[in-house]
XYZ file of C-alpha atoms in Angstrom:
366
model
C 38.643 51.293 52.074
C 36.117 48.567 51.244
C 34.708 48.054 47.752
C 35.111 51.272 45.770
C 31.812 52.618 44.442
C 31.750 54.092 40.941
C 29.245 56.395 39.262
C 29.410 57.015 35.522
C 28.249 60.276 33.974
C 27.526 59.288 30.390
C 26.687 55.681 31.123
C 24.169 55.132 28.334
C 23.664 51.887 26.432
C 25.981 51.565 23.449
C 28.235 54.416 24.566
C 31.966 54.299 25.216
C 31.516 53.531 28.906
C 29.303 50.530 28.104
C 32.068 48.767 26.150
C 35.034 49.780 28.284
C 34.400 50.954 31.844
C 31.407 48.791 32.678
C 32.847 45.394 31.589
C 36.060 46.284 33.393
C 34.274 47.246 36.596
C 32.142 44.090 36.510
C 35.309 41.980 36.310
C 37.279 43.720 39.067
C 36.609 42.785 42.714
C 37.851 46.146 44.037
C 35.046 48.094 42.342
C 31.265 48.180 42.155
C 29.189 50.196 39.690
C 26.630 51.971 41.856
C 25.143 54.748 39.711
C 24.766 55.954 36.145
C 23.475 59.192 34.699
C 22.458 60.189 31.188
C 20.678 63.199 29.732
C 17.205 61.563 29.828
C 15.482 59.472 32.483
C 14.305 56.976 29.880
C 17.850 56.227 28.723
C 19.106 56.244 32.323
C 16.507 53.651 33.338
C 17.394 51.480 30.349
C 21.091 51.664 31.221
C 20.422 50.901 34.864
C 18.391 47.848 33.931
C 20.993 46.539 31.485
C 23.946 47.114 33.811
C 22.214 46.046 37.024
C 22.315 49.455 38.713
C 19.389 50.756 40.769
C 20.597 54.372 40.934
C 19.916 55.749 37.455
C 19.595 59.513 37.049
C 18.824 61.995 34.300
C 21.268 64.533 35.764
C 24.768 64.519 37.203
C 23.865 66.361 40.418
C 21.974 63.391 41.861
C 24.815 61.034 40.956
C 27.339 63.281 42.717
C 25.365 63.243 45.954
C 24.852 59.466 45.934
C 26.456 58.241 49.184
C 27.803 55.069 47.598
C 29.777 56.810 44.858
C 33.494 57.246 45.609
C 34.780 57.615 42.042
C 33.024 59.646 39.351
C 33.732 58.753 35.730
C 33.128 61.530 33.199
C 32.509 59.813 29.846
C 30.714 62.456 27.795
C 31.625 64.767 24.927
C 34.580 67.036 25.638
C 32.657 70.361 25.591
C 30.854 69.194 28.759
C 34.004 68.164 30.635
C 34.728 71.492 32.308
C 31.296 71.750 33.916
C 30.976 68.121 34.979
C 34.539 67.615 36.187
C 34.345 70.866 38.164
C 31.140 69.676 39.833
C 32.706 66.319 40.713
C 35.746 68.040 42.201
C 33.522 70.336 44.241
C 31.703 67.252 45.543
C 35.021 65.891 46.808
C 34.936 62.796 44.607
C 37.835 61.040 42.941
C 37.479 61.902 39.237
C 38.312 59.634 36.299
C 37.934 61.707 33.128
C 38.112 60.438 29.609
C 40.768 61.978 27.383
C 40.968 64.800 26.322
C 40.679 66.393 29.734
C 39.390 69.641 28.236
C 38.768 71.593 25.056
C 42.042 73.509 25.295
C 45.089 74.200 27.425
C 43.405 76.998 29.386
C 40.569 74.715 30.503
C 43.008 71.887 31.293
C 45.071 74.257 33.434
C 41.969 75.392 35.304
C 40.763 71.842 36.009
C 44.206 70.653 37.089
C 44.639 73.537 39.526
C 41.112 73.084 40.817
C 41.687 69.402 41.566
C 45.013 70.121 43.246
C 43.491 72.863 45.408
C 40.652 70.552 46.464
C 43.051 67.699 47.220
C 41.045 65.165 45.212
C 42.594 62.215 43.387
C 42.252 62.151 39.618
C 42.779 59.811 36.666
C 42.797 60.441 32.932
C 41.804 57.882 30.295
C 45.175 57.410 28.615
C 45.135 53.634 28.896
C 47.287 52.767 25.880
C 50.340 52.362 28.122
C 48.768 49.276 29.711
C 49.004 47.024 26.653
C 50.799 43.830 27.771
C 52.824 43.936 24.548
C 53.883 47.501 25.244
C 54.744 46.742 28.860
C 56.954 43.895 27.672
C 58.533 46.081 24.979
C 59.453 48.636 27.646
C 61.152 45.901 29.664
C 63.120 44.739 26.621
C 64.287 48.299 26.001
C 65.170 48.882 29.662
C 67.162 45.644 29.728
C 69.173 46.786 26.705
C 67.974 44.050 24.356
C 67.978 46.391 21.342
C 70.934 48.462 22.481
C 70.577 52.246 22.485
C 67.371 53.490 20.864
C 68.321 55.724 17.956
C 65.001 56.191 16.163
C 61.314 55.407 16.134
C 58.425 55.882 13.703
C 54.664 55.422 13.969
C 52.268 55.375 11.028
C 48.579 55.009 11.808
C 44.984 55.618 10.761
C 42.301 57.345 12.780
C 39.783 54.796 11.401
C 36.997 57.373 11.716
C 37.370 60.832 10.123
C 36.914 59.363 6.644
C 34.764 60.758 3.857
C 31.427 59.730 5.366
C 29.887 59.950 8.821
C 26.569 59.965 10.668
C 24.739 62.827 12.344
C 25.720 61.537 15.774
C 29.410 61.691 14.907
C 29.637 64.776 12.717
C 31.136 66.681 15.649
C 34.352 64.670 15.180
C 35.110 66.845 12.155
C 34.766 70.144 14.043
C 38.058 71.176 15.644
C 36.230 73.194 18.333
C 34.578 70.047 19.773
C 37.750 68.415 21.107
C 37.488 65.001 19.389
C 39.805 65.384 16.400
C 42.341 63.079 14.727
C 45.089 64.920 16.618
C 43.514 64.899 20.083
C 42.170 61.370 19.598
C 44.007 58.633 17.730
C 47.260 60.525 17.185
C 47.675 61.742 20.762
C 47.014 58.283 22.219
C 49.806 56.927 19.998
C 52.135 59.831 20.787
C 51.520 59.331 24.485
C 52.368 55.624 24.222
C 55.572 56.617 22.427
C 56.474 59.101 25.175
C 55.732 56.647 27.999
C 57.931 54.065 26.284
C 60.822 56.143 24.976
C 60.685 59.520 26.714
C 59.377 62.992 26.003
C 60.115 65.284 23.079
C 62.925 67.773 23.532
C 61.822 69.604 20.422
C 59.396 68.971 17.572
C 58.035 70.226 14.276
C 54.464 69.564 13.153
C 52.353 69.914 10.040
C 48.550 69.713 10.340
C 46.753 69.474 6.998
C 43.096 69.403 5.962
C 43.166 66.506 3.520
C 39.369 66.360 3.417
C 37.572 69.684 3.421
C 34.063 68.228 3.595
C 32.283 65.104 4.817
C 28.991 63.474 3.800
C 26.449 62.817 6.565
C 24.868 59.620 5.252
C 21.832 59.444 7.558
C 20.866 63.057 6.931
C 20.050 63.010 3.226
C 23.743 62.867 2.289
C 24.190 66.400 3.572
C 27.699 67.728 3.012
C 29.273 69.634 5.901
C 32.662 71.357 6.120
C 35.627 69.782 7.892
C 37.692 72.034 10.156
C 39.746 69.405 12.020
C 43.036 68.548 10.231
C 43.052 64.888 9.236
C 46.653 64.541 8.019
C 49.066 64.871 10.935
C 52.842 64.862 10.609
C 55.140 65.192 13.593
C 58.918 64.919 13.693
C 61.289 65.651 16.508
C 64.029 64.547 18.839
C 63.367 62.867 22.167
C 65.185 63.884 25.345
C 67.321 60.767 24.899
C 68.560 62.044 21.539
C 66.549 59.495 19.518
C 64.803 60.680 16.363
C 61.018 60.275 16.329
C 58.290 60.670 13.747
C 54.525 60.165 13.814
C 52.115 60.277 10.890
C 48.361 59.869 11.307
C 45.682 60.072 8.629
C 41.935 60.250 8.982
C 39.873 57.284 7.814
C 41.454 53.931 6.983
C 44.235 52.628 4.778
C 44.168 49.662 2.430
C 47.649 49.005 3.750
C 48.669 49.015 7.412
C 46.462 50.913 9.836
C 49.025 50.827 12.635
C 52.749 50.155 12.554
C 55.316 51.274 15.106
C 59.026 50.569 14.754
C 61.563 51.143 17.512
C 65.102 50.888 16.171
C 68.163 50.398 18.355
C 71.873 49.911 17.830
C 71.498 46.151 18.395
C 67.905 45.287 17.577
C 64.459 46.337 16.427
C 60.967 46.141 17.911
C 57.831 46.270 15.754
C 54.293 46.711 17.063
C 51.372 46.356 14.661
C 47.574 46.321 14.820
C 44.629 46.077 12.414
C 43.048 49.164 14.011
C 44.758 52.527 14.254
C 43.524 53.577 17.694
C 46.178 52.084 19.972
C 44.126 52.622 23.121
C 41.404 50.178 22.046
C 43.022 47.673 19.667
C 45.052 44.502 20.197
C 48.758 44.735 19.455
C 51.126 42.223 17.890
C 54.750 42.346 19.075
C 57.739 41.300 16.974
C 61.436 41.829 17.521
C 64.876 40.956 16.243
C 68.145 41.105 18.205
C 71.839 40.942 17.484
C 72.547 38.704 14.477
C 68.860 38.181 13.626
C 68.127 39.170 10.027
C 64.403 39.750 10.546
C 61.902 40.335 13.301
C 59.785 37.456 14.584
C 56.796 37.214 16.949
C 57.467 37.329 20.680
C 55.331 35.629 23.284
C 54.438 38.053 26.066
C 54.927 36.580 29.555
C 51.765 36.401 31.658
C 53.141 38.841 34.242
C 52.638 41.704 31.777
C 48.881 41.116 31.807
C 48.703 41.839 35.539
C 45.546 43.736 36.383
C 43.623 42.466 33.341
C 41.014 39.853 34.351
C 40.771 36.802 32.098
C 37.986 36.972 29.559
C 38.024 40.727 29.003
C 38.374 41.739 25.375
C 38.695 44.918 23.345
C 38.659 48.348 24.992
C 37.861 46.931 28.446
C 41.255 45.211 28.802
C 43.489 48.252 29.155
C 40.806 50.212 31.017
C 40.706 47.387 33.583
C 44.470 47.629 34.040
C 44.164 51.358 34.695
C 41.423 50.700 37.253
C 43.674 48.144 38.964
C 46.332 50.814 39.430
C 43.696 53.317 40.556
C 42.522 50.930 43.279
C 46.068 50.640 44.551
C 46.490 54.430 44.461
C 43.338 54.921 46.521
C 44.164 52.187 49.033
C 47.921 52.675 49.409
C 48.508 56.301 48.442
C 50.669 55.414 45.428
C 50.768 57.516 42.240
C 50.500 54.949 39.468
C 47.731 56.176 37.160
C 48.103 59.082 34.753
C 46.325 61.954 36.494
C 45.178 65.492 35.662
C 48.667 66.901 36.204
C 49.947 64.469 33.594
C 46.998 65.229 31.296
C 47.980 68.880 31.565
C 51.397 68.050 30.064
C 49.599 66.339 27.178
C 47.579 69.495 26.542
C 50.822 71.480 26.595
C 52.145 69.091 23.951
C 49.015 69.584 21.822
C 49.468 73.339 22.149
C 53.081 73.069 20.975
C 52.001 70.953 17.987
C 49.367 73.520 17.021
C 51.869 76.376 17.331
C 54.494 74.567 15.289
C 52.077 73.919 12.458
C 50.657 77.440 12.513
C 54.036 79.182 12.707
C 56.073 76.742 10.642
C 58.636 76.688 13.450
C 60.253 74.040 15.601
C 59.044 74.090 19.195
C 61.308 73.438 22.169
C 59.616 71.675 25.069
C 60.570 71.871 28.724
């Protein structure tokens, strides 16, 4: 396969794709951005001009039939995922969907089965695992530097989902729209925990509406109800036997907005960040081993930044690393990137969390 052509559905100026996918694609020699689509031709033309793409459409159908597009990125609001991902699968394209894959487990199951039946390759935007600091931490754990992991705890902030919002982002507070504190910031952190330390064997969850209303500041300070829980507590035991807890709050904290401790029988690892969304922030890694009485900063060897071109910053860094693995998957037939089948397990986890909170009962996971 020569250069891999990419088309982005939801490639408007100032959107998520413009600060993550597009800088990453521009920096990677294996890929070329060949088409964008938005909901209006005016915005599509503006995006095409800014990103240097001639094929700019006001609908996804034209993008899907573009002969130069090999990979279709779906970077729009979650309620539109089912329709657009289904169309991309039917067109026989490789599909890279932003997380969450779907609005609920039933939709995720349908999309996963549809992709498998069509034999198309898929990727899901769970890029938090690609942090160089986290890659290095996994190596330290695998090499036994902290002994046997006996417990871990994450405390973080969603950053958004505070007491005020704008009209464009009011949907974040509606649990039916798929972009909640649980499905967003918390799940990205939980997924990083699972990739690093293993899956939950069983868990208990408590989802609480801390804020019951939010003020829309650019709409006359209109007050609208909040239906998405913004205080998320999760405790459980990993398959390894280690205890695990995760707490996420909506909005920001005047204290730490992200802190993750991994405690072993012979050492401790601490990952921190100024921003609570692990998938987009920069991490700081500290550790202490053996007779150390405190943790201290660790320098991450350059090998753990493999796949991240120099000069990329912010959200584009980890997205670029995912694209690097995707290129290898497409060229060599490997299975490196998290795909729809894996995303389906994440939706099963979300379903178990919802059930635990609703029923007040511990859930056992396969």
